[in-house]
Amino acid sequence: MEKSEKLKDQCAVVTGANSGIGKGVAFALSRAGAKVVVNYVVGETEASKVVQEIKAEGGEAMIAHADVSNEQQVQAMFTKAVKEYGTVDILVNNAGLQRDATIAEMTLEQWNKVIEVNLTGQFLCTREAVREFQRRGPVPERSSALGKIICMSSVHDIIPWATHANYAASKGGVLLFMKTAAQELAPQKIRVNGISPGAIKTPINTDAWSTKEAEESLLKLIPYKRVGVVEDIGKAATWLSSDDSDYVNGITIYVDGGMTCYPEFADGG
Ligand code: BGC
């Protein structure tokens, strides 16, 4: 296990850190020295386990319940984090979900749920993080930036995705929310960037990789011929959170094995 001190003494709030990519990011940031606020909405047992495991390997973490689409709960989570760790330096807007249906069959509830969690949730958490960065002020010995925000998006912020219109619309929204926040907040030395994962082995897409046939068919969409793992995202998140990426602002890193490279044209089209 790789360890560093790149995020030493910094506090990172990671939403949806009880499973999947969020959990992988929580471990990665902890291994770079950050104290991690492990947010969850359902799955308290898993969230507590993440905290225990981080502590077992010498890190520091706490659980924080909040539905990211609920304004009061988000505010309470940031209050709790600041009370415990003094401030917040890094926010990873990771919590997200899918409610798949064709457009003809999609209910308004399915549409709203995905937009509320995946997009409005990122706004609410970003707002509280920015307010805390501004309240705390610069601490140059910890980081050149006043604060760092990472918006977890998806390759589906540019690849249209039939039967997932709510999800693709939410991620397309995340892309421009991130860029707008980056533009607006850069003069305050707050960096905002995105990560767009491709197919990563997590509970959200088990059907796409858990059988041999499914995995073979998925690999046709991945030029690099491997399904991603959460560690791939953890590494990108650590880099974007640290001063190693201090001049990087408003960009999205596609961590997707080339999924966005139109693999169906690989033989000349
Ligand atoms: C989705 C996964 C999907 C991947 C690649 C992600 O954003 O959540 O279900 O496997 O994109 O299509």
PDB file of C-alpha atoms and ligand atoms in Angstrom:
ATOM      1  CA  MET A   1       0.000   0.000   0.000  1.00  0.00           C
ATOM      2  CA  GLU A   2       1.423   3.332  -1.122  1.00  0.00           C
ATOM      3  CA  LYS A   3       1.588   6.080   1.519  1.00  0.00           C
ATOM      4  CA  SER A   4       2.538   9.742   1.284  1.00  0.00           C
ATOM      5  CA  GLU A   5       2.164  13.007   3.166  1.00  0.00           C
ATOM      6  CA  LYS A   6       0.830  15.043   0.223  1.00  0.00           C
ATOM      7  CA  LEU A   7      -2.418  15.807   2.043  1.00  0.00           C
ATOM      8  CA  LYS A   8      -0.978  15.891   5.555  1.00  0.00           C
ATOM      9  CA  ASP A   9      -3.204  17.650   8.128  1.00  0.00           C
ATOM     10  CA  GLN A  10      -5.938  18.310   5.557  1.00  0.00           C
ATOM     11  CA  CYS A  11      -9.554  17.318   6.027  1.00  0.00           C
ATOM     12  CA  ALA A  12     -11.428  15.751   3.107  1.00  0.00           C
ATOM     13  CA  VAL A  13     -15.192  15.293   2.931  1.00  0.00           C
ATOM     14  CA  VAL A  14     -16.011  12.413   0.575  1.00  0.00           C
ATOM     15  CA  THR A  15     -19.693  11.963  -0.175  1.00  0.00           C
ATOM     16  CA  GLY A  16     -21.042   8.466  -0.720  1.00  0.00           C
ATOM     17  CA  ALA A  17     -17.874   7.020   0.798  1.00  0.00           C
ATOM     18  CA  ASN A  18     -19.516   3.889   2.208  1.00  0.00           C
ATOM     19  CA  SER A  19     -19.092   1.964  -1.047  1.00  0.00           C
ATOM     20  CA  GLY A  20     -17.733   1.866  -4.583  1.00  0.00           C
ATOM     21  CA  ILE A  21     -15.668   4.758  -5.929  1.00  0.00           C
ATOM     22  CA  GLY A  22     -16.261   6.934  -2.840  1.00  0.00           C
ATOM     23  CA  LYS A  23     -14.837   4.247  -0.579  1.00  0.00           C
ATOM     24  CA  GLY A  24     -11.795   3.847  -2.853  1.00  0.00           C
ATOM     25  CA  VAL A  25     -11.251   7.616  -2.832  1.00  0.00           C
ATOM     26  CA  ALA A  26     -11.594   7.758   0.981  1.00  0.00           C
ATOM     27  CA  PHE A  27      -8.811   5.172   1.371  1.00  0.00           C
ATOM     28  CA  ALA A  28      -6.591   6.870  -1.205  1.00  0.00           C
ATOM     29  CA  LEU A  29      -6.881  10.314   0.418  1.00  0.00           C
ATOM     30  CA  SER A  30      -6.268   8.822   3.846  1.00  0.00           C
ATOM     31  CA  ARG A  31      -3.118   7.093   2.572  1.00  0.00           C
ATOM     32  CA  ALA A  32      -1.938  10.526   1.392  1.00  0.00           C
ATOM     33  CA  GLY A  33      -2.361  11.834   4.948  1.00  0.00           C
ATOM     34  CA  ALA A  34      -5.855  13.380   4.924  1.00  0.00           C
ATOM     35  CA  LYS A  35      -8.399  13.062   7.711  1.00  0.00           C
ATOM     36  CA  VAL A  36     -11.509  11.747   5.988  1.00  0.00           C
ATOM     37  CA  VAL A  37     -15.175  12.484   6.609  1.00  0.00           C
ATOM     38  CA  VAL A  38     -16.919   9.352   5.345  1.00  0.00           C
ATOM     39  CA  ASN A  39     -20.365  10.490   4.247  1.00  0.00           C
ATOM     40  CA  TYR A  40     -23.223   8.049   3.647  1.00  0.00           C
ATOM     41  CA  VAL A  41     -26.994   8.198   3.412  1.00  0.00           C
ATOM     42  CA  VAL A  42     -27.847   4.507   3.665  1.00  0.00           C
ATOM     43  CA  GLY A  43     -25.277   1.901   4.675  1.00  0.00           C
ATOM     44  CA  GLU A  44     -24.160   3.010   8.115  1.00  0.00           C
ATOM     45  CA  THR A  45     -22.546  -0.368   8.782  1.00  0.00           C
ATOM     46  CA  GLU A  46     -20.404  -0.091   5.631  1.00  0.00           C
ATOM     47  CA  ALA A  47     -19.500   3.527   6.424  1.00  0.00           C
ATOM     48  CA  SER A  48     -18.418   2.569   9.959  1.00  0.00           C
ATOM     49  CA  LYS A  49     -16.368  -0.272   8.513  1.00  0.00           C
ATOM     50  CA  VAL A  50     -14.566   2.147   6.183  1.00  0.00           C
ATOM     51  CA  VAL A  51     -13.756   4.349   9.203  1.00  0.00           C
ATOM     52  CA  GLN A  52     -12.527   1.359  11.227  1.00  0.00           C
ATOM     53  CA  GLU A  53     -10.358   0.099   8.376  1.00  0.00           C
ATOM     54  CA  ILE A  54      -8.840   3.547   7.802  1.00  0.00           C
ATOM     55  CA  LYS A  55      -8.046   3.789  11.520  1.00  0.00           C
ATOM     56  CA  ALA A  56      -6.638   0.256  11.516  1.00  0.00           C
ATOM     57  CA  GLU A  57      -4.036   1.283   8.939  1.00  0.00           C
ATOM     58  CA  GLY A  58      -3.074   4.376  10.934  1.00  0.00           C
ATOM     59  CA  GLY A  59      -5.371   6.958   9.328  1.00  0.00           C
ATOM     60  CA  GLU A  60      -7.991   9.253  10.790  1.00  0.00           C
ATOM     61  CA  ALA A  61     -11.669   9.210   9.772  1.00  0.00           C
ATOM     62  CA  MET A  62     -15.216   9.812  11.007  1.00  0.00           C
ATOM     63  CA  ILE A  63     -18.642   8.940   9.661  1.00  0.00           C
ATOM     64  CA  ALA A  64     -21.153  11.629   8.733  1.00  0.00           C
ATOM     65  CA  HIS A  65     -24.708  10.901   7.723  1.00  0.00           C
ATOM     66  CA  ALA A  66     -26.325  13.256   5.199  1.00  0.00           C
ATOM     67  CA  ASP A  67     -28.526  13.006   2.169  1.00  0.00           C
ATOM     68  CA  VAL A  68     -26.566  15.273  -0.182  1.00  0.00           C
ATOM     69  CA  SER A  69     -29.799  16.509  -1.740  1.00  0.00           C
ATOM     70  CA  ASN A  70     -31.070  17.770   1.629  1.00  0.00           C
ATOM     71  CA  GLU A  71     -29.893  21.298   2.450  1.00  0.00           C
ATOM     72  CA  GLN A  72     -30.168  21.020   6.259  1.00  0.00           C
ATOM     73  CA  GLN A  73     -28.455  17.632   6.374  1.00  0.00           C
ATOM     74  CA  VAL A  74     -25.573  18.876   4.217  1.00  0.00           C
ATOM     75  CA  GLN A  75     -25.119  21.926   6.438  1.00  0.00           C
ATOM     76  CA  ALA A  76     -25.197  19.754   9.561  1.00  0.00           C
ATOM     77  CA  MET A  77     -22.551  17.457   8.061  1.00  0.00           C
ATOM     78  CA  PHE A  78     -20.164  20.359   7.397  1.00  0.00           C
ATOM     79  CA  THR A  79     -20.767  21.749  10.904  1.00  0.00           C
ATOM     80  CA  LYS A  80     -19.906  18.324  12.319  1.00  0.00           C
ATOM     81  CA  ALA A  81     -16.767  18.010  10.175  1.00  0.00           C
ATOM     82  CA  VAL A  82     -15.519  21.480  11.177  1.00  0.00           C
ATOM     83  CA  LYS A  83     -16.236  20.783  14.841  1.00  0.00           C
ATOM     84  CA  GLU A  84     -14.255  17.547  14.718  1.00  0.00           C
ATOM     85  CA  TYR A  85     -11.355  18.432  12.397  1.00  0.00           C
ATOM     86  CA  GLY A  86     -11.265  22.256  12.587  1.00  0.00           C
ATOM     87  CA  THR A  87     -11.954  22.897   8.910  1.00  0.00           C
ATOM     88  CA  VAL A  88     -12.469  21.275   5.523  1.00  0.00           C
ATOM     89  CA  ASP A  89      -9.749  21.511   2.855  1.00  0.00           C
ATOM     90  CA  ILE A  90     -11.009  19.086   0.225  1.00  0.00           C
ATOM     91  CA  LEU A  91     -14.469  18.111  -0.979  1.00  0.00           C
ATOM     92  CA  VAL A  92     -15.048  15.105  -3.206  1.00  0.00           C
ATOM     93  CA  ASN A  93     -18.568  15.341  -4.614  1.00  0.00           C
ATOM     94  CA  ASN A  94     -18.951  11.645  -5.251  1.00  0.00           C
ATOM     95  CA  ALA A  95     -22.428  10.529  -4.140  1.00  0.00           C
ATOM     96  CA  GLY A  96     -24.487   9.449  -7.102  1.00  0.00           C
ATOM     97  CA  LEU A  97     -27.046   6.923  -8.228  1.00  0.00           C
ATOM     98  CA  GLN A  98     -28.866   5.507 -11.239  1.00  0.00           C
ATOM     99  CA  ARG A  99     -32.600   4.978 -11.813  1.00  0.00           C
ATOM    100  CA  ASP A 100     -32.638   3.528 -15.315  1.00  0.00           C
ATOM    101  CA  ALA A 101     -35.658   3.557 -17.659  1.00  0.00           C
ATOM    102  CA  THR A 102     -36.552   4.385 -21.234  1.00  0.00           C
ATOM    103  CA  ILE A 103     -37.767   7.939 -21.699  1.00  0.00           C
ATOM    104  CA  ALA A 104     -41.293   6.685 -22.382  1.00  0.00           C
ATOM    105  CA  GLU A 105     -41.324   4.727 -19.131  1.00  0.00           C
ATOM    106  CA  MET A 106     -39.335   7.030 -16.884  1.00  0.00           C
ATOM    107  CA  THR A 107     -41.343   8.400 -13.961  1.00  0.00           C
ATOM    108  CA  LEU A 108     -40.932  11.967 -12.779  1.00  0.00           C
ATOM    109  CA  GLU A 109     -39.793  10.493  -9.476  1.00  0.00           C
ATOM    110  CA  GLN A 110     -36.952   8.597 -11.200  1.00  0.00           C
ATOM    111  CA  TRP A 111     -35.968  11.737 -13.096  1.00  0.00           C
ATOM    112  CA  ASN A 112     -36.061  14.000 -10.030  1.00  0.00           C
ATOM    113  CA  LYS A 113     -34.224  11.574  -7.736  1.00  0.00           C
ATOM    114  CA  VAL A 114     -31.232  11.315 -10.062  1.00  0.00           C
ATOM    115  CA  ILE A 115     -31.032  15.067 -10.706  1.00  0.00           C
ATOM    116  CA  GLU A 116     -31.430  15.865  -6.996  1.00  0.00           C
ATOM    117  CA  VAL A 117     -28.703  13.513  -5.777  1.00  0.00           C
ATOM    118  CA  ASN A 118     -26.233  13.678  -8.683  1.00  0.00           C
ATOM    119  CA  LEU A 119     -26.490  17.381  -9.522  1.00  0.00           C
ATOM    120  CA  THR A 120     -28.223  19.370  -6.770  1.00  0.00           C
ATOM    121  CA  GLY A 121     -26.224  17.379  -4.210  1.00  0.00           C
ATOM    122  CA  GLN A 122     -22.982  18.594  -5.778  1.00  0.00           C
ATOM    123  CA  PHE A 123     -24.204  22.200  -5.630  1.00  0.00           C
ATOM    124  CA  LEU A 124     -25.242  21.960  -1.968  1.00  0.00           C
ATOM    125  CA  CYS A 125     -21.975  20.363  -0.844  1.00  0.00           C
ATOM    126  CA  THR A 126     -19.867  22.721  -2.975  1.00  0.00           C
ATOM    127  CA  ARG A 127     -21.626  25.743  -1.476  1.00  0.00           C
ATOM    128  CA  GLU A 128     -20.941  24.629   2.092  1.00  0.00           C
ATOM    129  CA  ALA A 129     -17.318  23.770   1.276  1.00  0.00           C
ATOM    130  CA  VAL A 130     -16.750  27.178  -0.342  1.00  0.00           C
ATOM    131  CA  ARG A 131     -18.274  28.951   2.671  1.00  0.00           C
ATOM    132  CA  GLU A 132     -15.939  27.020   4.967  1.00  0.00           C
ATOM    133  CA  PHE A 133     -12.869  27.751   2.794  1.00  0.00           C
ATOM    134  CA  GLN A 134     -13.739  31.457   2.893  1.00  0.00           C
ATOM    135  CA  ARG A 135     -14.332  31.420   6.666  1.00  0.00           C
ATOM    136  CA  ARG A 136     -11.040  29.641   7.370  1.00  0.00           C
ATOM    137  CA  GLY A 137      -8.844  31.650   5.017  1.00  0.00           C
ATOM    138  CA  PRO A 138      -5.530  30.565   3.510  1.00  0.00           C
ATOM    139  CA  VAL A 139      -3.130  28.197   5.270  1.00  0.00           C
ATOM    140  CA  PRO A 140      -0.144  28.175   2.866  1.00  0.00           C
ATOM    141  CA  GLU A 141       1.860  25.633   4.854  1.00  0.00           C
ATOM    142  CA  ARG A 142      -0.932  23.092   4.243  1.00  0.00           C
ATOM    143  CA  SER A 143      -1.815  23.919   0.635  1.00  0.00           C
ATOM    144  CA  SER A 144      -1.255  26.642  -1.971  1.00  0.00           C
ATOM    145  CA  ALA A 145      -5.001  26.618  -2.623  1.00  0.00           C
ATOM    146  CA  LEU A 146      -7.704  27.914  -0.319  1.00  0.00           C
ATOM    147  CA  GLY A 147      -9.582  24.701  -1.064  1.00  0.00           C
ATOM    148  CA  LYS A 148      -9.987  21.921  -3.599  1.00  0.00           C
ATOM    149  CA  ILE A 149     -13.200  20.473  -4.956  1.00  0.00           C
ATOM    150  CA  ILE A 150     -13.503  17.370  -7.099  1.00  0.00           C
ATOM    151  CA  CYS A 151     -16.751  16.681  -8.925  1.00  0.00           C
ATOM    152  CA  MET A 152     -17.226  13.010  -9.734  1.00  0.00           C
ATOM    153  CA  SER A 153     -18.892  12.864 -13.096  1.00  0.00           C
ATOM    154  CA  SER A 154     -18.937  10.064 -15.684  1.00  0.00           C
ATOM    155  CA  VAL A 155     -17.985   9.322 -19.270  1.00  0.00           C
ATOM    156  CA  HIS A 156     -21.715   9.906 -19.720  1.00  0.00           C
ATOM    157  CA  ASP A 157     -21.163  13.631 -19.354  1.00  0.00           C
ATOM    158  CA  ILE A 158     -20.179  13.366 -23.031  1.00  0.00           C
ATOM    159  CA  ILE A 159     -21.313   9.902 -24.172  1.00  0.00           C
ATOM    160  CA  PRO A 160     -25.099   9.851 -24.619  1.00  0.00           C
ATOM    161  CA  TRP A 161     -26.608   6.820 -22.863  1.00  0.00           C
ATOM    162  CA  ALA A 162     -29.910   5.380 -24.063  1.00  0.00           C
ATOM    163  CA  THR A 163     -32.267   4.318 -21.251  1.00  0.00           C
ATOM    164  CA  HIS A 164     -30.298   6.486 -18.806  1.00  0.00           C
ATOM    165  CA  ALA A 165     -31.458   9.996 -19.818  1.00  0.00           C
ATOM    166  CA  ASN A 166     -31.772  11.188 -16.223  1.00  0.00           C
ATOM    167  CA  TYR A 167     -28.253  10.010 -15.375  1.00  0.00           C
ATOM    168  CA  ALA A 168     -26.614  11.413 -18.538  1.00  0.00           C
ATOM    169  CA  ALA A 169     -28.417  14.740 -18.048  1.00  0.00           C
ATOM    170  CA  SER A 170     -27.240  14.917 -14.427  1.00  0.00           C
ATOM    171  CA  LYS A 171     -23.618  14.240 -15.399  1.00  0.00           C
ATOM    172  CA  GLY A 172     -23.741  16.688 -18.313  1.00  0.00           C
ATOM    173  CA  GLY A 173     -24.931  19.192 -15.728  1.00  0.00           C
ATOM    174  CA  VAL A 174     -22.062  18.292 -13.402  1.00  0.00           C
ATOM    175  CA  LEU A 175     -19.569  19.015 -16.187  1.00  0.00           C
ATOM    176  CA  LEU A 176     -20.685  22.614 -16.646  1.00  0.00           C
ATOM    177  CA  PHE A 177     -21.394  23.151 -12.963  1.00  0.00           C
ATOM    178  CA  MET A 178     -17.782  22.154 -12.293  1.00  0.00           C
ATOM    179  CA  LYS A 179     -16.371  24.415 -15.014  1.00  0.00           C
ATOM    180  CA  THR A 180     -18.489  27.366 -13.914  1.00  0.00           C
ATOM    181  CA  ALA A 181     -17.489  26.906 -10.282  1.00  0.00           C
ATOM    182  CA  ALA A 182     -13.830  26.676 -11.375  1.00  0.00           C
ATOM    183  CA  GLN A 183     -14.102  29.916 -13.339  1.00  0.00           C
ATOM    184  CA  GLU A 184     -15.947  31.757 -10.575  1.00  0.00           C
ATOM    185  CA  LEU A 185     -13.819  30.563  -7.660  1.00  0.00           C
ATOM    186  CA  ALA A 186     -10.312  30.575  -9.179  1.00  0.00           C
ATOM    187  CA  PRO A 187      -9.594  34.188  -8.124  1.00  0.00           C
ATOM    188  CA  GLN A 188     -10.153  33.037  -4.539  1.00  0.00           C
ATOM    189  CA  LYS A 189      -7.613  30.221  -5.080  1.00  0.00           C
ATOM    190  CA  ILE A 190     -10.235  27.516  -4.930  1.00  0.00           C
ATOM    191  CA  ARG A 191      -9.620  24.802  -7.518  1.00  0.00           C
ATOM    192  CA  VAL A 192     -12.526  22.824  -8.910  1.00  0.00           C
ATOM    193  CA  ASN A 193     -11.955  19.854 -11.218  1.00  0.00           C
ATOM    194  CA  GLY A 194     -13.791  16.777 -12.405  1.00  0.00           C
ATOM    195  CA  ILE A 195     -13.131  13.078 -12.731  1.00  0.00           C
ATOM    196  CA  SER A 196     -15.154  11.154 -15.283  1.00  0.00           C
ATOM    197  CA  PRO A 197     -14.810   7.446 -14.624  1.00  0.00           C
ATOM    198  CA  GLY A 198     -15.608   4.898 -17.302  1.00  0.00           C
ATOM    199  CA  ALA A 199     -16.619   1.369 -16.328  1.00  0.00           C
ATOM    200  CA  ILE A 200     -15.254   0.775 -12.837  1.00  0.00           C
ATOM    201  CA  LYS A 201     -16.058  -2.402 -10.903  1.00  0.00           C
ATOM    202  CA  THR A 202     -18.497  -1.192  -8.231  1.00  0.00           C
ATOM    203  CA  PRO A 203     -21.964  -2.134  -6.998  1.00  0.00           C
ATOM    204  CA  ILE A 204     -23.612   0.437  -9.339  1.00  0.00           C
ATOM    205  CA  ASN A 205     -22.799  -1.614 -12.472  1.00  0.00           C
ATOM    206  CA  THR A 206     -22.301  -5.203 -11.257  1.00  0.00           C
ATOM    207  CA  ASP A 207     -24.488  -6.511 -14.109  1.00  0.00           C
ATOM    208  CA  ALA A 208     -22.031  -5.076 -16.639  1.00  0.00           C
ATOM    209  CA  TRP A 209     -18.968  -7.043 -15.470  1.00  0.00           C
ATOM    210  CA  SER A 210     -19.891  -9.848 -13.036  1.00  0.00           C
ATOM    211  CA  THR A 211     -20.340 -12.622 -15.640  1.00  0.00           C
ATOM    212  CA  LYS A 212     -17.770 -13.611 -18.255  1.00  0.00           C
ATOM    213  CA  GLU A 213     -20.141 -12.788 -21.132  1.00  0.00           C
ATOM    214  CA  ALA A 214     -21.021  -9.394 -19.673  1.00  0.00           C
ATOM    215  CA  GLU A 215     -17.372  -8.532 -19.128  1.00  0.00           C
ATOM    216  CA  GLU A 216     -16.436  -9.595 -22.700  1.00  0.00           C
ATOM    217  CA  SER A 217     -19.140  -7.399 -24.140  1.00  0.00           C
ATOM    218  CA  LEU A 218     -18.120  -4.471 -21.896  1.00  0.00           C
ATOM    219  CA  LEU A 219     -14.468  -4.811 -22.975  1.00  0.00           C
ATOM    220  CA  LYS A 220     -15.527  -4.062 -26.565  1.00  0.00           C
ATOM    221  CA  LEU A 221     -16.155  -0.513 -25.311  1.00  0.00           C
ATOM    222  CA  ILE A 222     -12.769  -0.220 -23.585  1.00  0.00           C
ATOM    223  CA  PRO A 223      -9.709   0.101 -25.867  1.00  0.00           C
ATOM    224  CA  TYR A 224      -7.364  -0.572 -22.924  1.00  0.00           C
ATOM    225  CA  LYS A 225      -9.107  -3.961 -22.451  1.00  0.00           C
ATOM    226  CA  ARG A 226      -9.523  -3.913 -18.709  1.00  0.00           C
ATOM    227  CA  VAL A 227     -12.406  -2.907 -16.508  1.00  0.00           C
ATOM    228  CA  GLY A 228     -11.347  -0.176 -14.086  1.00  0.00           C
ATOM    229  CA  VAL A 229     -10.992  -0.537 -10.332  1.00  0.00           C
ATOM    230  CA  VAL A 230     -11.671   2.043  -7.632  1.00  0.00           C
ATOM    231  CA  GLU A 231      -7.926   2.482  -7.050  1.00  0.00           C
ATOM    232  CA  ASP A 232      -7.677   4.003 -10.555  1.00  0.00           C
ATOM    233  CA  ILE A 233     -10.021   6.769  -9.420  1.00  0.00           C
ATOM    234  CA  GLY A 234      -8.396   7.093  -5.990  1.00  0.00           C
ATOM    235  CA  LYS A 235      -5.064   7.959  -7.635  1.00  0.00           C
ATOM    236  CA  ALA A 236      -6.608  10.658  -9.836  1.00  0.00           C
ATOM    237  CA  ALA A 237      -8.491  12.098  -6.849  1.00  0.00           C
ATOM    238  CA  THR A 238      -5.313  12.240  -4.747  1.00  0.00           C
ATOM    239  CA  TRP A 239      -3.462  14.092  -7.491  1.00  0.00           C
ATOM    240  CA  LEU A 240      -6.288  16.592  -8.028  1.00  0.00           C
ATOM    241  CA  SER A 241      -6.499  17.178  -4.253  1.00  0.00           C
ATOM    242  CA  SER A 242      -2.798  17.837  -3.811  1.00  0.00           C
ATOM    243  CA  ASP A 243      -0.547  20.756  -4.736  1.00  0.00           C
ATOM    244  CA  ASP A 244       0.964  18.527  -7.456  1.00  0.00           C
ATOM    245  CA  SER A 245      -1.961  19.738  -9.574  1.00  0.00           C
ATOM    246  CA  ASP A 246      -1.850  23.320  -8.306  1.00  0.00           C
ATOM    247  CA  TYR A 247      -2.082  24.849 -11.805  1.00  0.00           C
ATOM    248  CA  VAL A 248      -4.938  22.560 -12.857  1.00  0.00           C
ATOM    249  CA  ASN A 249      -8.378  24.108 -12.680  1.00  0.00           C
ATOM    250  CA  GLY A 250     -11.681  23.475 -14.426  1.00  0.00           C
ATOM    251  CA  ILE A 251     -10.605  20.322 -16.219  1.00  0.00           C
ATOM    252  CA  THR A 252     -12.039  16.827 -16.301  1.00  0.00           C
ATOM    253  CA  ILE A 253      -9.807  13.766 -16.220  1.00  0.00           C
ATOM    254  CA  TYR A 254     -11.417  10.870 -18.067  1.00  0.00           C
ATOM    255  CA  VAL A 255     -10.282   7.753 -16.227  1.00  0.00           C
ATOM    256  CA  ASP A 256     -11.867   5.293 -18.615  1.00  0.00           C
ATOM    257  CA  GLY A 257      -9.315   3.120 -20.416  1.00  0.00           C
ATOM    258  CA  GLY A 258     -10.136   5.062 -23.581  1.00  0.00           C
ATOM    259  CA  MET A 259     -13.919   4.548 -23.524  1.00  0.00           C
ATOM    260  CA  THR A 260     -14.390   8.108 -24.797  1.00  0.00           C
ATOM    261  CA  CYS A 261     -12.174   7.392 -27.859  1.00  0.00           C
ATOM    262  CA  TYR A 262     -14.996   5.986 -30.053  1.00  0.00           C
ATOM    263  CA  PRO A 263     -13.677   2.364 -29.894  1.00  0.00           C
ATOM    264  CA  GLU A 264     -16.160   1.291 -32.591  1.00  0.00           C
ATOM    265  CA  PHE A 265     -14.025   3.218 -35.109  1.00  0.00           C
ATOM    266  CA  ALA A 266     -10.822   1.375 -34.142  1.00  0.00           C
ATOM    267  CA  ASP A 267     -10.866  -0.698 -37.356  1.00  0.00           C
ATOM    268  CA  GLY A 268     -11.250   2.307 -39.605  1.00  0.00           C
ATOM    269  CA  GLY A 269     -15.005   2.727 -39.200  1.00  0.00           C
TER     270      GLY A 269
HETATM  271  C1  BGC B   1     -22.091   4.291 -14.744  1.00  0.00           C
HETATM  272  C2  BGC B   1     -21.800   2.804 -14.880  1.00  0.00           C
HETATM  273  C3  BGC B   1     -21.264   2.490 -16.271  1.00  0.00           C
HETATM  274  C4  BGC B   1     -20.149   3.434 -16.672  1.00  0.00           C
HETATM  275  C5  BGC B   1     -19.693   3.239 -18.118  1.00  0.00           C
HETATM  276  C6  BGC B   1     -20.860   5.051 -15.134  1.00  0.00           C
HETATM  277  O1  BGC B   1     -21.048   6.416 -14.956  1.00  0.00           O
HETATM  278  O2  BGC B   1     -22.483   4.583 -13.405  1.00  0.00           O
HETATM  279  O3  BGC B   1     -22.975   2.073 -14.614  1.00  0.00           O
HETATM  280  O4  BGC B   1     -20.788   1.148 -16.297  1.00  0.00           O
HETATM  281  O5  BGC B   1     -20.549   4.770 -16.489  1.00  0.00           O
HETATM  282  O6  BGC B   1     -20.765   3.148 -19.015  1.00  0.00           O
END
